[in-house]
């Protein structure tokens, strides 16, 4: 396995680093100021974000995750996604690489008809609209997607949807035009053939966005919404792929998205460690710099080790997907999703501790980053579900001859 950056990736890495230093990081203050003035119920897009998107396109830093556009493999994209994690609220969207749009772009590219791609994929690739994936429901344990109960009933040439979803990220953004809805089309089919994906324009009659839910008290610009579907009618032609293929298509979307999340978590943790080290160097307590206190030095060392371990896991998973496909990388992707948000939370928590009272307020990004990444241990599947996947793969894999020999002695 060779994880070294190619010449193309190294060039992107250099340009993206410069873009972050010169444009994105300086824009964070203006972004936060606009959001604070707008208030939690206003999901207007801060104008500075559109300026960043324009600059990113001009620099050729656009749709980097999307192989047909960028030519980058999963391994190529890994260090670039990590860089965007340094400014996780702005950089992914500024480069049109943010969830959930990136996953919906992938799924429309793989399974959309020419008409669906013309109407939805092209504007998403252009960054002129946003979309949301509506799966999670408040009335069932959505960590087991087989429980999803929203009804998608055939009525002639239409589907009629009834149900309730929540934590639908992106649906409060005024640019959101499309919901990709997962629901049950055939309750009598085999468990993994009961569900389908249907494209529902957000302005379809019967779709009601009830509220956007805060994450540990922070209301994010794109929102995480609770939505009801009351006799929502869309043409059967709005279905993605075959009826009953919802699980298979969701998996094709989920694995790259989980890798992207993991890569960005590494970048987030790198920023937290940079803040920790800067604080430890600049503050004096008990007769010397905090950096000379043994417990602080230990926190720095542990954080560096854990970040590097997580990065290598991401790179191995990305390499495996590139070389052998998603099925071969299933356990590795699950490990990435379980390990990286937990690692980020741990590093951020250490940085908060070293910052003291300053770490729990809004003067640093640490408190907000902690809340977001603690929530990520639940979003897109809780840790336990991904660890269950890892365990099942391990249990179901035939032991090696060495393992067989070792267990007999």
Coordinates of C-alpha atoms in Angstrom, one line a residue:
X1 CA 0.0 0.0 0.0
X2 CA 1.3 3.4 -1.0
X3 CA -0.4 6.4 0.5
X4 CA 1.9 9.0 -0.9
X5 CA 0.3 12.0 -2.7
X6 CA 0.4 11.9 -6.4
X7 CA 1.8 15.0 -8.2
X8 CA -1.8 16.0 -9.1
X9 CA -3.0 15.7 -5.5
X10 CA 0.1 17.5 -4.2
X11 CA -0.7 20.4 -6.5
X12 CA -4.4 20.5 -5.3
X13 CA -3.1 20.2 -1.7
X14 CA -0.9 23.2 -2.1
X15 CA -3.6 25.3 -3.8
X16 CA -6.3 24.3 -1.3
X17 CA -4.0 25.1 1.7
X18 CA -3.4 28.6 0.2
X19 CA -7.1 29.0 -0.3
X20 CA -7.8 28.2 3.3
X21 CA -5.1 30.5 4.6
X22 CA -6.0 33.5 2.3
X23 CA -9.7 33.2 2.0
X24 CA -11.6 30.7 4.2
X25 CA -10.1 31.1 7.7
X26 CA -10.2 34.9 7.5
X27 CA -13.9 34.7 6.4
X28 CA -15.0 32.7 9.5
X29 CA -15.4 35.9 11.7
X30 CA -17.7 37.5 9.1
X31 CA -19.6 34.2 8.7
X32 CA -20.2 33.9 12.5
X33 CA -21.1 37.6 12.8
X34 CA -23.7 37.3 10.1
X35 CA -25.2 34.2 11.7
X36 CA -25.3 35.8 15.1
X37 CA -27.1 38.8 13.8
X38 CA -29.6 36.7 11.8
X39 CA -30.6 34.7 14.8
X40 CA -31.3 31.0 15.2
X41 CA -34.5 30.9 13.2
X42 CA -33.0 32.6 10.1
X43 CA -31.2 30.2 7.8
X44 CA -30.2 32.9 5.3
X45 CA -26.8 32.1 3.7
X46 CA -24.1 34.5 4.8
X47 CA -23.0 36.4 1.6
X48 CA -19.3 35.6 2.3
X49 CA -20.0 32.0 1.5
X50 CA -21.0 32.8 -2.0
X51 CA -17.9 34.9 -2.4
X52 CA -15.8 31.9 -1.2
X53 CA -17.5 29.7 -3.8
X54 CA -16.7 32.1 -6.5
X55 CA -13.1 32.2 -5.5
X56 CA -12.9 28.4 -5.2
X57 CA -14.2 28.0 -8.7
X58 CA -11.8 30.5 -10.0
X59 CA -8.9 28.6 -8.4
X60 CA -10.1 25.2 -9.8
X61 CA -11.0 23.9 -6.4
X62 CA -14.5 22.7 -7.2
X63 CA -16.2 19.3 -6.9
X64 CA -13.0 17.7 -5.9
X65 CA -14.7 14.7 -4.3
X66 CA -16.5 13.9 -7.6
X67 CA -14.2 11.6 -9.7
X68 CA -15.9 12.3 -13.1
X69 CA -15.1 16.0 -12.6
X70 CA -11.8 16.0 -10.7
X71 CA -10.3 12.7 -11.8
X72 CA -9.3 12.1 -8.2
X73 CA -9.5 8.7 -6.5
X74 CA -10.7 8.2 -3.0
X75 CA -7.1 8.1 -1.8
X76 CA -6.3 11.2 -3.8
X77 CA -9.2 13.1 -2.2
X78 CA -8.4 12.0 1.4
X79 CA -5.8 14.7 2.2
X80 CA -7.9 17.3 0.5
X81 CA -11.0 16.4 2.5
X82 CA -8.8 16.6 5.6
X83 CA -7.8 20.1 4.7
X84 CA -11.5 21.2 4.5
X85 CA -12.0 19.9 8.0
X86 CA -9.8 22.7 9.3
X87 CA -12.8 25.0 8.6
X88 CA -15.5 22.4 8.5
X89 CA -18.4 24.9 8.4
X90 CA -17.1 26.8 5.4
X91 CA -14.5 25.0 3.4
X92 CA -16.5 21.9 2.3
X93 CA -19.4 24.0 1.0
X94 CA -17.1 26.7 -0.5
X95 CA -15.5 23.9 -2.7
X96 CA -18.9 22.2 -3.3
X97 CA -17.8 19.2 -1.4
X98 CA -20.2 19.3 1.5
X99 CA -22.7 16.8 2.8
X100 CA -25.4 16.0 2.0
X101 CA -25.1 17.4 -1.4
X102 CA -22.0 15.3 -2.2
X103 CA -23.8 12.1 -1.5
X104 CA -26.8 13.1 -3.4
X105 CA -24.6 14.0 -6.4
X106 CA -23.1 10.6 -6.2
X107 CA -26.4 8.8 -6.1
X108 CA -27.9 10.8 -8.9
X109 CA -24.8 10.2 -11.0
X110 CA -25.0 6.5 -10.4
X111 CA -28.8 5.9 -10.6
X112 CA -30.5 9.0 -12.0
X113 CA -32.2 9.0 -15.3
X114 CA -31.1 11.5 -18.0
X115 CA -34.1 13.7 -17.1
X116 CA -33.4 13.5 -13.3
X117 CA -29.7 14.4 -13.9
X118 CA -30.6 17.3 -16.1
X119 CA -33.1 18.7 -13.5
X120 CA -31.2 18.0 -10.3
X121 CA -27.6 16.7 -10.8
X122 CA -26.4 19.6 -13.0
X123 CA -27.6 22.4 -10.7
X124 CA -26.1 20.5 -7.7
X125 CA -22.7 20.2 -9.5
X126 CA -23.0 23.9 -10.3
X127 CA -23.7 24.8 -6.7
X128 CA -26.9 26.8 -7.5
X129 CA -29.2 24.6 -5.4
X130 CA -28.9 22.3 -2.4
X131 CA -30.6 19.0 -1.5
X132 CA -31.3 16.9 1.6
X133 CA -31.6 13.1 2.2
X134 CA -34.7 12.3 4.2
X135 CA -34.3 8.9 6.0
X136 CA -34.3 9.2 9.8
X137 CA -37.7 9.1 11.6
X138 CA -38.6 10.0 15.2
X139 CA -41.0 7.1 15.7
X140 CA -38.6 4.3 15.0
X141 CA -35.0 3.3 15.7
X142 CA -33.6 4.5 12.5
X143 CA -30.2 3.0 13.2
X144 CA -31.8 -0.1 11.7
X145 CA -33.0 1.3 8.4
X146 CA -35.3 -1.6 8.0
X147 CA -37.6 0.2 10.5
X148 CA -38.2 3.2 8.2
X149 CA -42.0 3.4 8.0
X150 CA -42.8 6.4 5.8
X151 CA -45.3 5.0 3.3
X152 CA -44.7 5.4 -0.5
X153 CA -47.9 4.0 -2.0
X154 CA -48.4 3.5 -5.8
X155 CA -51.5 5.2 -7.1
X156 CA -51.7 4.9 -10.9
X157 CA -48.8 6.9 -12.4
X158 CA -48.0 8.5 -9.0
X159 CA -46.5 7.7 -5.6
X160 CA -48.3 9.1 -2.5
X161 CA -46.0 9.7 0.5
X162 CA -47.2 9.8 4.1
X163 CA -44.8 9.9 7.1
X164 CA -42.6 12.0 9.3
X165 CA -38.8 12.5 9.2
X166 CA -36.4 14.4 11.4
X167 CA -32.7 15.4 11.6
X168 CA -32.9 16.1 7.8
X169 CA -29.7 18.1 7.3
X170 CA -29.8 20.9 4.8
X171 CA -33.6 21.2 4.5
X172 CA -33.7 24.6 6.2
X173 CA -31.3 26.2 3.7
X174 CA -33.3 28.5 1.4
X175 CA -31.4 27.1 -1.5
X176 CA -32.7 23.5 -0.8
X177 CA -34.9 22.4 -3.7
X178 CA -34.9 18.6 -3.4
X179 CA -35.5 15.9 -0.9
X180 CA -34.3 12.3 -1.6
X181 CA -36.9 10.4 0.5
X182 CA -36.5 6.8 1.7
X183 CA -39.7 5.0 2.4
X184 CA -41.5 1.7 2.2
X185 CA -43.0 0.8 -1.1
X186 CA -43.7 -2.9 -0.5
X187 CA -44.2 -4.1 3.2
X188 CA -44.6 -7.7 2.0
X189 CA -41.3 -7.9 0.2
X190 CA -38.1 -9.3 1.7
X191 CA -36.7 -7.0 4.3
X192 CA -34.0 -5.5 2.1
X193 CA -36.4 -5.0 -0.9
X194 CA -39.2 -3.1 0.9
X195 CA -37.8 0.4 0.6
X196 CA -37.3 2.8 -2.3
X197 CA -35.8 6.2 -2.9
X198 CA -38.0 8.9 -4.4
X199 CA -37.2 12.4 -5.5
X200 CA -39.5 15.0 -3.9
X201 CA -39.2 18.7 -4.7
X202 CA -39.3 20.6 -1.4
X203 CA -42.1 22.8 -2.6
X204 CA -44.4 19.8 -3.4
X205 CA -47.9 20.2 -1.7
X206 CA -48.1 18.3 1.5
X207 CA -44.4 18.7 2.4
X208 CA -44.1 20.7 5.6
X209 CA -40.9 21.7 7.3
X210 CA -41.9 21.9 11.0
X211 CA -38.7 23.1 12.6
X212 CA -34.9 22.9 12.5
X213 CA -33.4 21.2 15.5
X214 CA -30.4 22.6 17.3
X215 CA -27.2 20.6 17.9
X216 CA -26.1 21.1 21.5
X217 CA -27.7 24.6 21.4
X218 CA -26.3 25.6 18.1
X219 CA -28.6 26.2 15.2
X220 CA -26.6 25.4 12.0
X221 CA -27.3 27.5 8.9
X222 CA -28.4 24.6 6.8
X223 CA -30.6 23.2 9.5
X224 CA -31.5 19.7 10.7
X225 CA -35.2 19.6 10.1
X226 CA -38.3 17.8 11.1
X227 CA -40.5 17.3 8.1
X228 CA -44.0 15.8 7.6
X229 CA -45.4 14.3 4.4
X230 CA -49.1 14.4 4.1
X231 CA -50.5 12.8 1.0
X232 CA -47.5 14.1 -1.0
X233 CA -48.0 13.1 -4.6
X234 CA -45.1 12.8 -7.1
X235 CA -44.9 11.0 -10.4
X236 CA -43.5 7.4 -10.4
X237 CA -40.8 8.7 -12.7
X238 CA -39.4 10.5 -9.6
X239 CA -38.3 7.1 -8.3
X240 CA -34.5 6.6 -8.2
X241 CA -33.5 3.2 -9.7
X242 CA -35.7 0.2 -9.3
X243 CA -38.5 -0.2 -6.8
X244 CA -37.2 -1.9 -3.7
X245 CA -33.6 -1.0 -4.4
X246 CA -33.4 1.7 -1.7
X247 CA -31.0 -0.2 0.5
X248 CA -28.5 -1.0 -2.2
X249 CA -28.5 2.6 -3.5
X250 CA -28.2 4.0 0.0
X251 CA -25.1 1.9 0.6
X252 CA -23.5 3.2 -2.6
X253 CA -24.0 6.7 -1.3
X254 CA -23.2 6.1 2.3
X255 CA -19.7 4.5 2.1
X256 CA -18.0 7.4 0.3
X257 CA -19.9 9.9 2.5
X258 CA -18.6 8.1 5.6
X259 CA -15.1 8.2 4.3
X260 CA -15.4 12.0 3.6
X261 CA -16.8 12.5 7.2
X262 CA -13.8 10.6 8.6
X263 CA -11.3 12.5 6.6
X264 CA -12.7 15.8 7.6
X265 CA -12.7 14.7 11.3
X266 CA -8.9 14.3 11.0
X267 CA -8.7 17.9 9.8
X268 CA -10.9 19.1 12.7
X269 CA -8.7 17.3 15.2
X270 CA -5.6 18.8 13.6
X271 CA -7.1 22.3 14.2
X272 CA -8.0 21.4 17.8
X273 CA -4.4 20.2 18.4
X274 CA -3.0 23.3 16.8
X275 CA -5.1 25.4 19.2
X276 CA -4.1 23.2 22.2
X277 CA -0.4 23.6 21.4
X278 CA -0.6 27.3 20.9
X279 CA -2.4 27.7 24.2
X280 CA 0.1 25.5 26.0
X281 CA 3.0 27.6 24.6
X282 CA 1.5 30.9 25.4
X283 CA 0.1 30.4 29.0
X284 CA 2.1 30.2 32.2
X285 CA 0.9 28.5 35.3
X286 CA 2.7 27.2 38.4
X287 CA 6.0 28.8 37.4
X288 CA 6.3 27.8 33.8
X289 CA 4.6 27.4 30.4
X290 CA 1.6 25.0 30.4
X291 CA 3.6 23.0 27.7
X292 CA 6.1 22.0 30.4
X293 CA 3.4 20.5 32.6
X294 CA 3.5 16.8 32.3
X295 CA -0.2 16.2 31.9
X296 CA -0.4 18.8 29.1
X297 CA 2.5 17.3 27.3
X298 CA 0.9 13.9 27.6
X299 CA -2.4 15.4 26.1
X300 CA -0.4 16.7 23.1
X301 CA 1.4 13.4 22.6
X302 CA -1.7 11.3 22.8
X303 CA -3.5 13.6 20.4
X304 CA -0.8 13.5 17.8
X305 CA -0.7 9.7 18.0
X306 CA -4.5 9.3 17.8
X307 CA -4.8 11.7 14.8
X308 CA -2.0 9.9 12.9
X309 CA -3.6 6.5 13.6
X310 CA -7.0 7.8 12.4
X311 CA -5.5 9.3 9.2
X312 CA -3.8 6.0 8.3
X313 CA -7.1 4.1 8.8
X314 CA -8.8 6.6 6.5
X315 CA -6.1 6.2 3.9
X316 CA -6.2 2.4 4.1
X317 CA -10.0 2.4 3.7
X318 CA -9.8 4.8 0.7
X319 CA -7.0 2.7 -0.9
X320 CA -9.1 -0.5 -0.4
X321 CA -12.2 1.1 -2.0
X322 CA -10.1 2.3 -5.0
X323 CA -8.3 -1.1 -5.4
X324 CA -11.0 -3.6 -4.5
X325 CA -14.4 -1.8 -4.4
X326 CA -16.7 -0.8 -1.6
X327 CA -17.7 -4.4 -0.5
X328 CA -14.1 -5.3 0.2
X329 CA -13.8 -2.1 2.3
X330 CA -17.0 -2.5 4.2
X331 CA -15.4 -3.2 7.6
X332 CA -12.7 -0.5 7.1
X333 CA -15.3 2.1 6.3
X334 CA -17.3 1.2 9.3
X335 CA -14.1 1.5 11.4
X336 CA -13.5 4.9 10.0
X337 CA -17.0 6.1 10.9
X338 CA -16.8 4.7 14.4
X339 CA -13.2 5.8 15.1
X340 CA -12.8 9.3 13.6
X341 CA -15.6 11.3 15.3
X342 CA -14.7 9.7 18.6
X343 CA -11.0 10.6 18.1
X344 CA -12.0 14.2 17.1
X345 CA -14.1 14.6 20.3
X346 CA -11.3 13.3 22.4
X347 CA -8.7 15.8 20.9
X348 CA -11.2 18.7 21.1
X349 CA -12.0 17.8 24.7
X350 CA -8.3 18.0 25.6
X351 CA -8.0 21.3 23.8
X352 CA -11.0 22.6 25.7
X353 CA -9.5 21.5 29.0
X354 CA -6.2 23.3 28.3
X355 CA -8.1 26.5 27.3
X356 CA -10.0 26.4 30.6
X357 CA -13.0 28.7 30.6
X358 CA -12.1 30.1 27.2
X359 CA -12.7 26.7 25.7
X360 CA -16.4 26.5 26.6
X361 CA -17.4 29.8 25.1
X362 CA -17.6 31.3 21.7
X363 CA -14.2 32.9 21.6
X364 CA -12.7 29.8 20.1
X365 CA -14.4 27.3 17.8
X366 CA -13.8 24.4 20.2
X367 CA -17.2 24.2 21.9
X368 CA -19.1 24.3 18.6
X369 CA -16.7 21.7 17.1
X370 CA -17.2 19.4 20.1
X371 CA -21.0 19.6 19.8
X372 CA -20.9 18.9 16.1
X373 CA -18.6 15.9 16.3
X374 CA -20.3 14.5 19.4
X375 CA -23.5 14.5 17.3
X376 CA -21.6 12.9 14.4
X377 CA -21.2 9.8 16.6
X378 CA -24.9 9.4 16.0
X379 CA -25.4 11.0 12.6
X380 CA -25.1 8.6 9.6
X381 CA -25.3 5.6 11.9
X382 CA -24.3 5.5 15.6
X383 CA -20.9 4.1 16.7
X384 CA -22.5 0.9 17.9
X385 CA -24.0 0.1 14.5
X386 CA -20.7 0.5 12.7
X387 CA -18.9 -1.5 15.4
X388 CA -21.5 -4.2 14.9
X389 CA -20.6 -4.3 11.2
X390 CA -16.9 -4.6 12.1
X391 CA -17.6 -7.5 14.5
X392 CA -19.9 -9.3 12.0
X393 CA -17.3 -9.1 9.3
X394 CA -14.6 -10.4 11.7
X395 CA -16.8 -13.3 12.9
X396 CA -17.9 -14.2 9.4
X397 CA -14.4 -14.2 8.0
X398 CA -12.7 -17.6 7.8
X399 CA -9.7 -17.7 10.1
X400 CA -6.3 -17.9 8.6
X401 CA -4.2 -21.1 9.0
X402 CA -2.1 -19.3 11.6
X403 CA -5.2 -18.3 13.6
X404 CA -6.5 -21.9 13.5
X405 CA -3.2 -23.3 14.7
X406 CA -2.8 -20.7 17.4
X407 CA -6.3 -21.4 18.8
X408 CA -5.6 -25.1 19.1
X409 CA -2.6 -24.7 21.5

